[in-house]
PDB file of C-alpha atoms in Angstrom:
ATOM      1  CA  MET T 906       4.357   1.875 -29.584  1.00  0.00           C
ATOM      2  CA  GLU T 907       6.051   4.485 -27.389  1.00  0.00           C
ATOM      3  CA  LYS T 908       8.218   4.140 -24.336  1.00  0.00           C
ATOM      4  CA  VAL T 909       8.410   6.633 -21.519  1.00  0.00           C
ATOM      5  CA  THR T 910       9.997   6.755 -18.088  1.00  0.00           C
ATOM      6  CA  LEU T 911       8.168   8.877 -15.541  1.00  0.00           C
ATOM      7  CA  ILE T 912       9.603  10.134 -12.269  1.00  0.00           C
ATOM      8  CA  VAL T 913       6.978   9.547  -9.599  1.00  0.00           C
ATOM      9  CA  ASN T 914       7.232  10.763  -6.020  1.00  0.00           C
ATOM     10  CA  GLY T 915       5.493   9.206  -3.064  1.00  0.00           C
ATOM     11  CA  MET T 916       5.686   5.509  -3.862  1.00  0.00           C
ATOM     12  CA  SER T 917       6.935   3.915  -0.664  1.00  0.00           C
ATOM     13  CA  CYS T 918       6.101   0.212  -0.595  1.00  0.00           C
ATOM     14  CA  GLY T 919       4.893  -2.831  -2.455  1.00  0.00           C
ATOM     15  CA  HIS T 920       1.283  -1.695  -2.154  1.00  0.00           C
ATOM     16  CA  CYS T 921       2.210   1.489  -3.992  1.00  0.00           C
ATOM     17  CA  VAL T 922       3.889  -0.532  -6.735  1.00  0.00           C
ATOM     18  CA  LYS T 923       0.721  -2.600  -7.148  1.00  0.00           C
ATOM     19  CA  ALA T 924      -1.484   0.504  -7.125  1.00  0.00           C
ATOM     20  CA  VAL T 925       0.508   2.133  -9.917  1.00  0.00           C
ATOM     21  CA  GLU T 926       1.179  -0.979 -11.976  1.00  0.00           C
ATOM     22  CA  GLY T 927      -2.415  -2.137 -11.577  1.00  0.00           C
ATOM     23  CA  SER T 928      -4.089   1.126 -12.511  1.00  0.00           C
ATOM     24  CA  ILE T 929      -1.797   1.870 -15.464  1.00  0.00           C
ATOM     25  CA  GLY T 930      -1.849  -1.736 -16.616  1.00  0.00           C
ATOM     26  CA  GLU T 931      -5.642  -1.592 -16.874  1.00  0.00           C
ATOM     27  CA  LEU T 932      -5.595   1.308 -19.319  1.00  0.00           C
ATOM     28  CA  GLN T 933      -6.412   0.344 -22.886  1.00  0.00           C
ATOM     29  CA  GLY T 934      -3.302   0.785 -25.036  1.00  0.00           C
ATOM     30  CA  VAL T 935      -0.783   0.165 -22.270  1.00  0.00           C
ATOM     31  CA  LYS T 936       1.392  -2.790 -23.161  1.00  0.00           C
ATOM     32  CA  LYS T 937       3.878  -2.765 -20.278  1.00  0.00           C
ATOM     33  CA  VAL T 938       4.324  -0.989 -16.978  1.00  0.00           C
ATOM     34  CA  SER T 939       7.131  -1.502 -14.528  1.00  0.00           C
ATOM     35  CA  VAL T 940       7.834   0.381 -11.301  1.00  0.00           C
ATOM     36  CA  ASP T 941      11.318   0.794  -9.874  1.00  0.00           C
ATOM     37  CA  LEU T 942      10.461   1.615  -6.271  1.00  0.00           C
ATOM     38  CA  ALA T 943      13.999   2.450  -5.154  1.00  0.00           C
ATOM     39  CA  LYS T 944      14.509   4.912  -7.986  1.00  0.00           C
ATOM     40  CA  GLY T 945      10.958   6.268  -8.009  1.00  0.00           C
ATOM     41  CA  LYS T 946      10.658   5.531 -11.710  1.00  0.00           C
ATOM     42  CA  VAL T 947       7.867   4.071 -13.789  1.00  0.00           C
ATOM     43  CA  ASP T 948       8.620   2.618 -17.219  1.00  0.00           C
ATOM     44  CA  ILE T 949       5.647   2.456 -19.538  1.00  0.00           C
ATOM     45  CA  GLU T 950       5.213   1.135 -23.038  1.00  0.00           C
ATOM     46  CA  PHE T 951       2.017   2.259 -24.706  1.00  0.00           C
ATOM     47  CA  ASP T 952       0.207   2.835 -27.982  1.00  0.00           C
ATOM     48  CA  ALA T 953      -0.287   6.580 -28.307  1.00  0.00           C
ATOM     49  CA  ASN T 954      -3.189   5.975 -30.682  1.00  0.00           C
ATOM     50  CA  LEU T 955      -5.118   4.348 -27.860  1.00  0.00           C
ATOM     51  CA  VAL T 956      -4.025   6.205 -24.736  1.00  0.00           C
ATOM     52  CA  SER T 957      -2.403   9.586 -24.176  1.00  0.00           C
ATOM     53  CA  LEU T 958       0.557  10.254 -21.932  1.00  0.00           C
ATOM     54  CA  ASN T 959      -1.654  12.761 -20.118  1.00  0.00           C
ATOM     55  CA  THR T 960      -4.173  10.048 -19.283  1.00  0.00           C
ATOM     56  CA  ILE T 961      -1.365   7.880 -17.939  1.00  0.00           C
ATOM     57  CA  LYS T 962      -0.038  10.726 -15.801  1.00  0.00           C
ATOM     58  CA  GLU T 963      -3.511  11.555 -14.505  1.00  0.00           C
ATOM     59  CA  THR T 964      -4.091   7.914 -13.594  1.00  0.00           C
ATOM     60  CA  ILE T 965      -0.919   7.871 -11.500  1.00  0.00           C
ATOM     61  CA  ASP T 966      -1.923  11.181  -9.940  1.00  0.00           C
ATOM     62  CA  ASP T 967      -5.357   9.744  -9.121  1.00  0.00           C
ATOM     63  CA  GLN T 968      -3.631   6.998  -7.130  1.00  0.00           C
ATOM     64  CA  GLY T 969      -2.186   9.725  -4.912  1.00  0.00           C
ATOM     65  CA  TYR T 970       1.307  10.071  -6.349  1.00  0.00           C
ATOM     66  CA  ASP T 971       3.145  13.030  -7.756  1.00  0.00           C
ATOM     67  CA  VAL T 972       4.288  12.716 -11.373  1.00  0.00           C
ATOM     68  CA  LYS T 973       7.236  14.937 -12.220  1.00  0.00           C
TER      69      LYS T 973
ATOM     70  CA  MET F 596     -11.560  -6.419  26.889  1.00  0.00           C
ATOM     71  CA  GLU F 597      -7.857  -5.618  26.723  1.00  0.00           C
ATOM     72  CA  LYS F 598      -5.983  -2.741  25.181  1.00  0.00           C
ATOM     73  CA  VAL F 599      -2.506  -2.944  23.721  1.00  0.00           C
ATOM     74  CA  THR F 600      -0.256  -0.642  21.731  1.00  0.00           C
ATOM     75  CA  LEU F 601       2.183  -2.379  19.412  1.00  0.00           C
ATOM     76  CA  ILE F 602       5.244  -0.802  17.830  1.00  0.00           C
ATOM     77  CA  VAL F 603       5.261  -1.838  14.175  1.00  0.00           C
ATOM     78  CA  ASN F 604       8.083  -1.120  11.757  1.00  0.00           C
ATOM     79  CA  GLY F 605       7.721  -0.878   8.006  1.00  0.00           C
ATOM     80  CA  MET F 606       4.358   0.838   7.622  1.00  0.00           C
ATOM     81  CA  SER F 607       4.984   3.618   5.139  1.00  0.00           C
ATOM     82  CA  CYS F 608       1.745   4.750   3.551  1.00  0.00           C
ATOM     83  CA  GLY F 609      -2.026   4.668   3.558  1.00  0.00           C
ATOM     84  CA  HIS F 610      -2.036   1.255   1.880  1.00  0.00           C
ATOM     85  CA  CYS F 611      -0.048  -0.108   4.813  1.00  0.00           C
ATOM     86  CA  VAL F 612      -2.537   1.398   7.250  1.00  0.00           C
ATOM     87  CA  LYS F 613      -5.379  -0.317   5.408  1.00  0.00           C
ATOM     88  CA  ALA F 614      -3.506  -3.616   5.259  1.00  0.00           C
ATOM     89  CA  VAL F 615      -2.923  -3.641   9.018  1.00  0.00           C
ATOM     90  CA  GLU F 616      -6.282  -2.222  10.066  1.00  0.00           C
ATOM     91  CA  GLY F 617      -8.124  -4.473   7.631  1.00  0.00           C
ATOM     92  CA  SER F 618      -6.407  -7.719   8.577  1.00  0.00           C
ATOM     93  CA  ILE F 619      -6.548  -7.105  12.329  1.00  0.00           C
ATOM     94  CA  GLY F 620     -10.075  -5.758  12.163  1.00  0.00           C
ATOM     95  CA  GLU F 621     -11.228  -9.015  10.560  1.00  0.00           C
ATOM     96  CA  LEU F 622     -10.026 -11.138  13.471  1.00  0.00           C
ATOM     97  CA  GLN F 623     -12.797 -12.440  15.682  1.00  0.00           C
ATOM     98  CA  GLY F 624     -12.545 -10.790  19.081  1.00  0.00           C
ATOM     99  CA  VAL F 625     -10.953  -7.558  17.879  1.00  0.00           C
ATOM    100  CA  LYS F 626     -13.142  -4.610  18.765  1.00  0.00           C
ATOM    101  CA  LYS F 627     -10.975  -1.690  17.647  1.00  0.00           C
ATOM    102  CA  VAL F 628      -7.774  -1.187  15.707  1.00  0.00           C
ATOM    103  CA  SER F 629      -6.158   2.122  14.917  1.00  0.00           C
ATOM    104  CA  VAL F 630      -2.830   2.776  13.206  1.00  0.00           C
ATOM    105  CA  ASP F 631      -0.736   5.867  13.865  1.00  0.00           C
ATOM    106  CA  LEU F 632       1.432   5.881  10.754  1.00  0.00           C
ATOM    107  CA  ALA F 633       3.735   8.721  11.824  1.00  0.00           C
ATOM    108  CA  LYS F 634       4.523   7.067  15.137  1.00  0.00           C
ATOM    109  CA  GLY F 635       4.536   3.498  13.833  1.00  0.00           C
ATOM    110  CA  LYS F 636       2.053   2.459  16.490  1.00  0.00           C
ATOM    111  CA  VAL F 637      -1.015   0.248  16.373  1.00  0.00           C
ATOM    112  CA  ASP F 638      -3.639   0.509  19.107  1.00  0.00           C
ATOM    113  CA  ILE F 639      -5.804  -2.562  19.476  1.00  0.00           C
ATOM    114  CA  GLU F 640      -8.728  -3.351  21.727  1.00  0.00           C
ATOM    115  CA  PHE F 641      -9.574  -7.040  21.880  1.00  0.00           C
ATOM    116  CA  ASP F 642     -11.262  -9.804  23.840  1.00  0.00           C
ATOM    117  CA  ALA F 643      -8.475 -12.112  25.025  1.00  0.00           C
ATOM    118  CA  ASN F 644     -11.014 -14.941  25.336  1.00  0.00           C
ATOM    119  CA  LEU F 645     -11.565 -14.860  21.588  1.00  0.00           C
ATOM    120  CA  VAL F 646      -8.177 -13.901  20.155  1.00  0.00           C
ATOM    121  CA  SER F 647      -4.644 -14.031  21.521  1.00  0.00           C
ATOM    122  CA  LEU F 648      -2.111 -11.248  21.340  1.00  0.00           C
ATOM    123  CA  ASN F 649       0.165 -13.711  19.544  1.00  0.00           C
ATOM    124  CA  THR F 650      -2.412 -14.205  16.793  1.00  0.00           C
ATOM    125  CA  ILE F 651      -2.683 -10.447  16.416  1.00  0.00           C
ATOM    126  CA  LYS F 652       1.083 -10.079  16.178  1.00  0.00           C
ATOM    127  CA  GLU F 653       1.350 -12.917  13.669  1.00  0.00           C
ATOM    128  CA  THR F 654      -1.369 -11.341  11.538  1.00  0.00           C
ATOM    129  CA  ILE F 655       0.583  -8.086  11.355  1.00  0.00           C
ATOM    130  CA  ASP F 656       3.744 -10.030  10.595  1.00  0.00           C
ATOM    131  CA  ASP F 657       1.928 -11.893   7.811  1.00  0.00           C
ATOM    132  CA  GLN F 658       1.172  -8.536   6.187  1.00  0.00           C
ATOM    133  CA  GLY F 659       4.918  -7.978   5.915  1.00  0.00           C
ATOM    134  CA  TYR F 660       5.559  -5.729   8.902  1.00  0.00           C
ATOM    135  CA  ASP F 661       7.862  -6.101  11.845  1.00  0.00           C
ATOM    136  CA  VAL F 662       6.193  -6.123  15.275  1.00  0.00           C
ATOM    137  CA  LYS F 663       8.482  -5.049  18.111  1.00  0.00           C
TER     138      LYS F 663
END
């Protein structure tokens, strides 16, 4: 299991939190996802054998946010 | 048919636009609703015989926004 903290720009409200947490949480291999809206950070715990960090980043990007 | 423009604080993104337009648009008697996110304004066209302005304001409030 790996842990990563991504810096994500553009999340502005509770809907954005749900959009990111919901979409990442649905990915197979993701165990935990937690958005800190004030800091613009997303903590993710995932199994790298099941899902790649790139897939996670692309999923956030697909929701309309900018992953640093 | 009446037209009103409400000043609404707290709308920050496209999700907020959808939340307001969706919830107001579902009210019986509302013909048109349009959010200007940059200006924080919501234009509404409604039949006052079917829905009150108070109900419209409360519906926006229920979505978590502050109607001025």
